[in-house]
CSV table of C-alpha atoms and ligand atoms in Angstrom, one decimal:
chain,number,residue,atom,x,y,z
A,3,MET,CA,28.5,-2.4,24.5
A,4,ILE,CA,25.7,-2.6,21.9
A,5,GLU,CA,25.0,-6.2,21.0
A,6,PRO,CA,24.8,-6.9,17.3
A,7,GLN,CA,21.3,-7.8,16.1
A,8,LYS,CA,20.4,-11.4,15.4
A,9,ILE,CA,20.1,-12.1,11.7
A,10,VAL,CA,17.0,-13.8,10.5
A,11,PRO,CA,16.7,-15.6,7.1
A,12,ILE,CA,13.3,-15.1,5.5
A,13,SER,CA,11.6,-16.0,2.3
A,14,PHE,CA,8.4,-14.5,0.9
A,15,LYS,CA,6.6,-13.5,-2.3
A,16,ILE,CA,6.5,-9.9,-3.3
A,17,ASN,CA,4.5,-8.8,-6.3
A,18,GLY,CA,4.5,-12.4,-7.5
A,19,ARG,CA,8.3,-12.9,-7.2
A,20,THR,CA,9.8,-15.1,-4.5
A,21,VAL,CA,12.7,-13.4,-2.6
A,22,SER,CA,15.0,-14.6,0.2
A,23,LEU,CA,16.6,-12.1,2.5
A,24,GLU,CA,18.7,-12.0,5.7
A,25,VAL,CA,17.2,-9.3,7.9
A,26,GLU,CA,18.0,-8.0,11.4
A,27,ALA,CA,15.6,-9.2,14.1
A,28,GLY,CA,14.4,-5.7,14.9
A,29,GLU,CA,14.2,-4.5,11.3
A,30,THR,CA,10.8,-3.3,10.0
A,31,ALA,CA,9.1,-4.8,7.0
A,32,LEU,CA,9.1,-1.3,5.5
A,33,HIS,CA,12.9,-1.0,5.9
A,34,ALA,CA,13.5,-4.4,4.3
A,35,ILE,CA,11.2,-3.6,1.3
A,36,ARG,CA,12.6,-0.2,0.7
A,37,GLU,CA,16.3,-0.6,1.5
A,38,ARG,CA,17.0,-4.2,0.7
A,39,LEU,CA,14.6,-4.8,-2.2
A,40,HIS,CA,14.7,-1.1,-3.4
A,41,LEU,CA,10.9,-0.9,-3.8
A,42,THR,CA,10.5,2.6,-2.6
A,43,GLY,CA,6.8,3.1,-3.4
A,44,ALA,CA,5.8,2.6,0.3
A,45,LYS,CA,7.0,5.6,2.2
A,46,GLU,CA,8.1,6.3,5.8
A,47,GLY,CA,6.1,9.2,7.0
A,48,CYS,CA,5.6,9.0,10.8
A,49,GLY,CA,7.2,5.6,11.5
A,50,ILE,CA,4.6,5.0,14.3
A,51,GLY,CA,1.5,3.7,12.6
A,52,GLU,CA,-0.3,7.1,12.3
A,53,CYS,CA,-0.1,8.2,8.6
A,54,GLY,CA,-0.5,5.1,6.4
A,55,ALA,CA,2.2,6.2,3.9
A,56,CYS,CA,3.9,2.8,4.4
A,57,THR,CA,0.8,0.7,3.6
A,58,ILE,CA,1.4,-2.6,1.9
A,59,LEU,CA,-0.8,-5.7,1.5
A,60,VAL,CA,0.3,-8.8,3.3
A,61,ASP,CA,-1.8,-11.8,2.5
A,62,GLY,CA,-4.4,-9.5,1.1
A,63,LYS,CA,-4.7,-7.3,4.2
A,64,ALA,CA,-3.6,-3.6,4.3
A,65,VAL,CA,-0.9,-3.2,7.0
A,66,ASN,CA,1.5,-0.5,8.1
A,67,GLY,CA,4.9,-1.7,7.0
A,68,CYS,CA,6.5,0.5,9.7
A,69,LEU,CA,4.8,-1.5,12.4
A,70,MET,CA,5.6,-4.9,11.1
A,71,LEU,CA,8.8,-6.7,11.6
A,72,ALA,CA,10.6,-7.9,8.4
A,73,ALA,CA,10.9,-11.3,10.1
A,74,GLN,CA,7.1,-11.6,10.1
A,75,LEU,CA,7.1,-11.4,6.3
A,76,ASP,CA,8.5,-14.9,6.2
A,77,GLY,CA,6.1,-17.2,4.2
A,78,THR,CA,3.7,-14.4,3.3
A,79,SER,CA,2.6,-12.9,0.0
A,80,VAL,CA,3.1,-9.1,-0.2
A,81,ARG,CA,1.9,-6.6,-2.7
A,82,THR,CA,3.2,-3.1,-3.1
A,83,VAL,CA,2.3,-0.3,-5.4
A,84,GLU,CA,5.1,-1.4,-7.8
A,85,GLY,CA,3.1,-4.6,-8.5
A,86,LEU,CA,-0.1,-2.9,-9.7
A,87,ALA,CA,0.7,-1.5,-13.2
A,88,GLU,CA,0.9,-3.9,-16.1
A,89,GLY,CA,3.7,-2.7,-18.4
A,90,GLU,CA,2.8,0.8,-19.5
A,91,SER,CA,-0.8,0.4,-18.3
A,92,LEU,CA,-1.6,1.8,-15.0
A,93,HIS,CA,-3.9,-0.2,-12.6
A,94,PRO,CA,-7.5,1.2,-12.8
A,95,ILE,CA,-7.1,2.6,-9.3
A,96,GLN,CA,-3.9,4.4,-10.2
A,97,GLN,CA,-5.6,5.8,-13.3
A,98,ALA,CA,-8.6,6.9,-11.3
A,99,PHE,CA,-6.4,8.8,-8.9
A,100,LEU,CA,-4.8,10.6,-11.9
A,101,ASP,CA,-8.1,11.3,-13.6
A,102,HIS,CA,-9.7,12.8,-10.5
A,103,HIS,CA,-6.6,14.8,-9.4
A,104,ALA,CA,-6.3,12.9,-6.2
A,105,VAL,CA,-2.5,13.3,-6.3
A,106,GLN,CA,-0.8,16.5,-5.3
A,107,CYS,CA,2.6,16.0,-3.6
A,108,GLY,CA,2.1,12.2,-3.9
A,109,PHE,CA,3.7,11.2,-0.6
A,110,CYS,CA,0.5,9.6,0.7
A,111,THR,CA,-0.5,8.2,-2.7
A,112,PRO,CA,1.0,4.7,-2.8
A,113,GLY,CA,-0.4,4.0,0.7
A,114,LEU,CA,-3.8,5.3,-0.3
A,115,ILE,CA,-3.8,3.2,-3.4
A,116,MET,CA,-2.9,0.0,-1.6
A,117,SER,CA,-5.6,0.7,1.0
A,118,THR,CA,-8.0,1.2,-1.9
A,119,VAL,CA,-7.0,-2.1,-3.5
A,120,ALA,CA,-7.8,-3.8,-0.2
A,121,LEU,CA,-11.0,-1.9,0.2
A,122,LEU,CA,-12.4,-2.7,-3.3
A,123,GLU,CA,-11.4,-6.4,-2.9
A,124,GLU,CA,-13.7,-6.4,0.2
A,125,HIS,CA,-16.5,-4.1,-1.0
A,126,SER,CA,-17.3,-3.9,-4.7
A,127,ARG,CA,-19.6,-0.8,-4.3
A,128,PRO,CA,-18.5,1.0,-1.1
A,129,ASP,CA,-20.5,4.0,0.0
A,130,ARG,CA,-18.9,7.2,1.3
A,131,ARG,CA,-18.9,5.9,4.9
A,132,THR,CA,-17.3,2.6,3.9
A,133,ILE,CA,-14.6,4.5,1.9
A,134,ALA,CA,-13.9,6.8,4.8
A,135,ASP,CA,-13.6,3.8,7.1
A,136,GLY,CA,-11.4,1.9,4.7
A,137,LEU,CA,-9.0,4.9,4.2
A,138,SER,CA,-9.2,6.1,7.8
A,139,GLY,CA,-5.6,5.0,8.4
A,140,ASN,CA,-4.2,7.0,5.5
A,141,LEU,CA,-3.6,10.7,6.0
A,142,CYS,CA,-3.3,13.2,3.2
A,143,ARG,CA,-2.1,16.8,3.9
A,144,CYS,CA,-2.8,18.2,0.4
A,145,THR,CA,-6.0,17.1,-1.3
A,146,GLY,CA,-8.8,17.5,1.3
A,147,TYR,CA,-9.9,14.0,0.5
A,148,LYS,CA,-12.8,15.0,-1.9
A,149,GLN,CA,-10.8,14.0,-5.0
A,150,ILE,CA,-9.6,10.8,-3.3
A,151,PHE,CA,-13.1,9.7,-2.5
A,152,GLN,CA,-14.2,10.5,-6.1
A,153,ALA,CA,-11.3,8.5,-7.4
A,154,VAL,CA,-12.2,5.5,-5.3
A,155,GLU,CA,-15.8,5.6,-6.4
A,156,ALA,CA,-14.7,5.8,-10.1
A,157,ALA,CA,-12.3,2.9,-9.6
A,158,ALA,CA,-15.1,0.9,-8.0
A,159,GLU,CA,-17.4,1.7,-10.9
A,160,ARG,CA,-14.8,0.7,-13.5
A,161,LYS,CA,-14.1,-2.5,-11.7
A,162,LYS,CA,-17.8,-3.3,-11.7
A,163,GLU,CA,-18.1,-2.6,-15.4
A,164,ASN,CA,-15.1,-4.8,-16.1
A,165,THR,CA,-16.6,-7.7,-14.3
A,166,LYS,CA,-20.0,-7.5,-16.1
B,8,FES,FE1,3.9,3.8,8.8
B,8,FES,FE2,3.3,6.4,9.1
B,8,FES,S1,5.1,5.5,8.2
B,8,FES,S2,2.0,4.7,9.5
B,9,FES,FE1,0.3,15.3,-0.5
B,9,FES,FE2,-1.6,13.5,0.0
B,9,FES,S1,-1.1,14.3,-1.9
B,9,FES,S2,0.0,14.2,1.3
């Protein structure tokens, strides 16, 4: 007989809003965010930590939502791609991805954008190698990465100008 999973109460911040959930002990953070909170920006690609489509920021660090347990979100502050735009205005990184045609099918895009947020918070002027390292956990099958790198460089430049 299959034992029912233990239910774990958790409370955390997501995109600035505090939420309380009851999750199953073995449930992933990605599942809780997508299925319980209906924030479907983070995607499930591989489900085993290989593709980065599920990337979210937890306490400022880019993590694979598919590898983290929902119970581990308790007490954290989470950011997802849904928290970036302000009203009708896209976040500068989102705008740079659009401007540089770094989006084709779009499945990888939310994860890449969240990894870029983390990257640019750590490195204000990343060179190509730093960008490649920062995005090494995010796979894109469509773009060939050139446009993505250009978008990240443009977003870094814009961020620098805005902080002058
Ligand atoms: Fe999480 Fe692929 S779905 S890394
Ligand atoms: Fe299709 Fe990246 S745009 S996987």
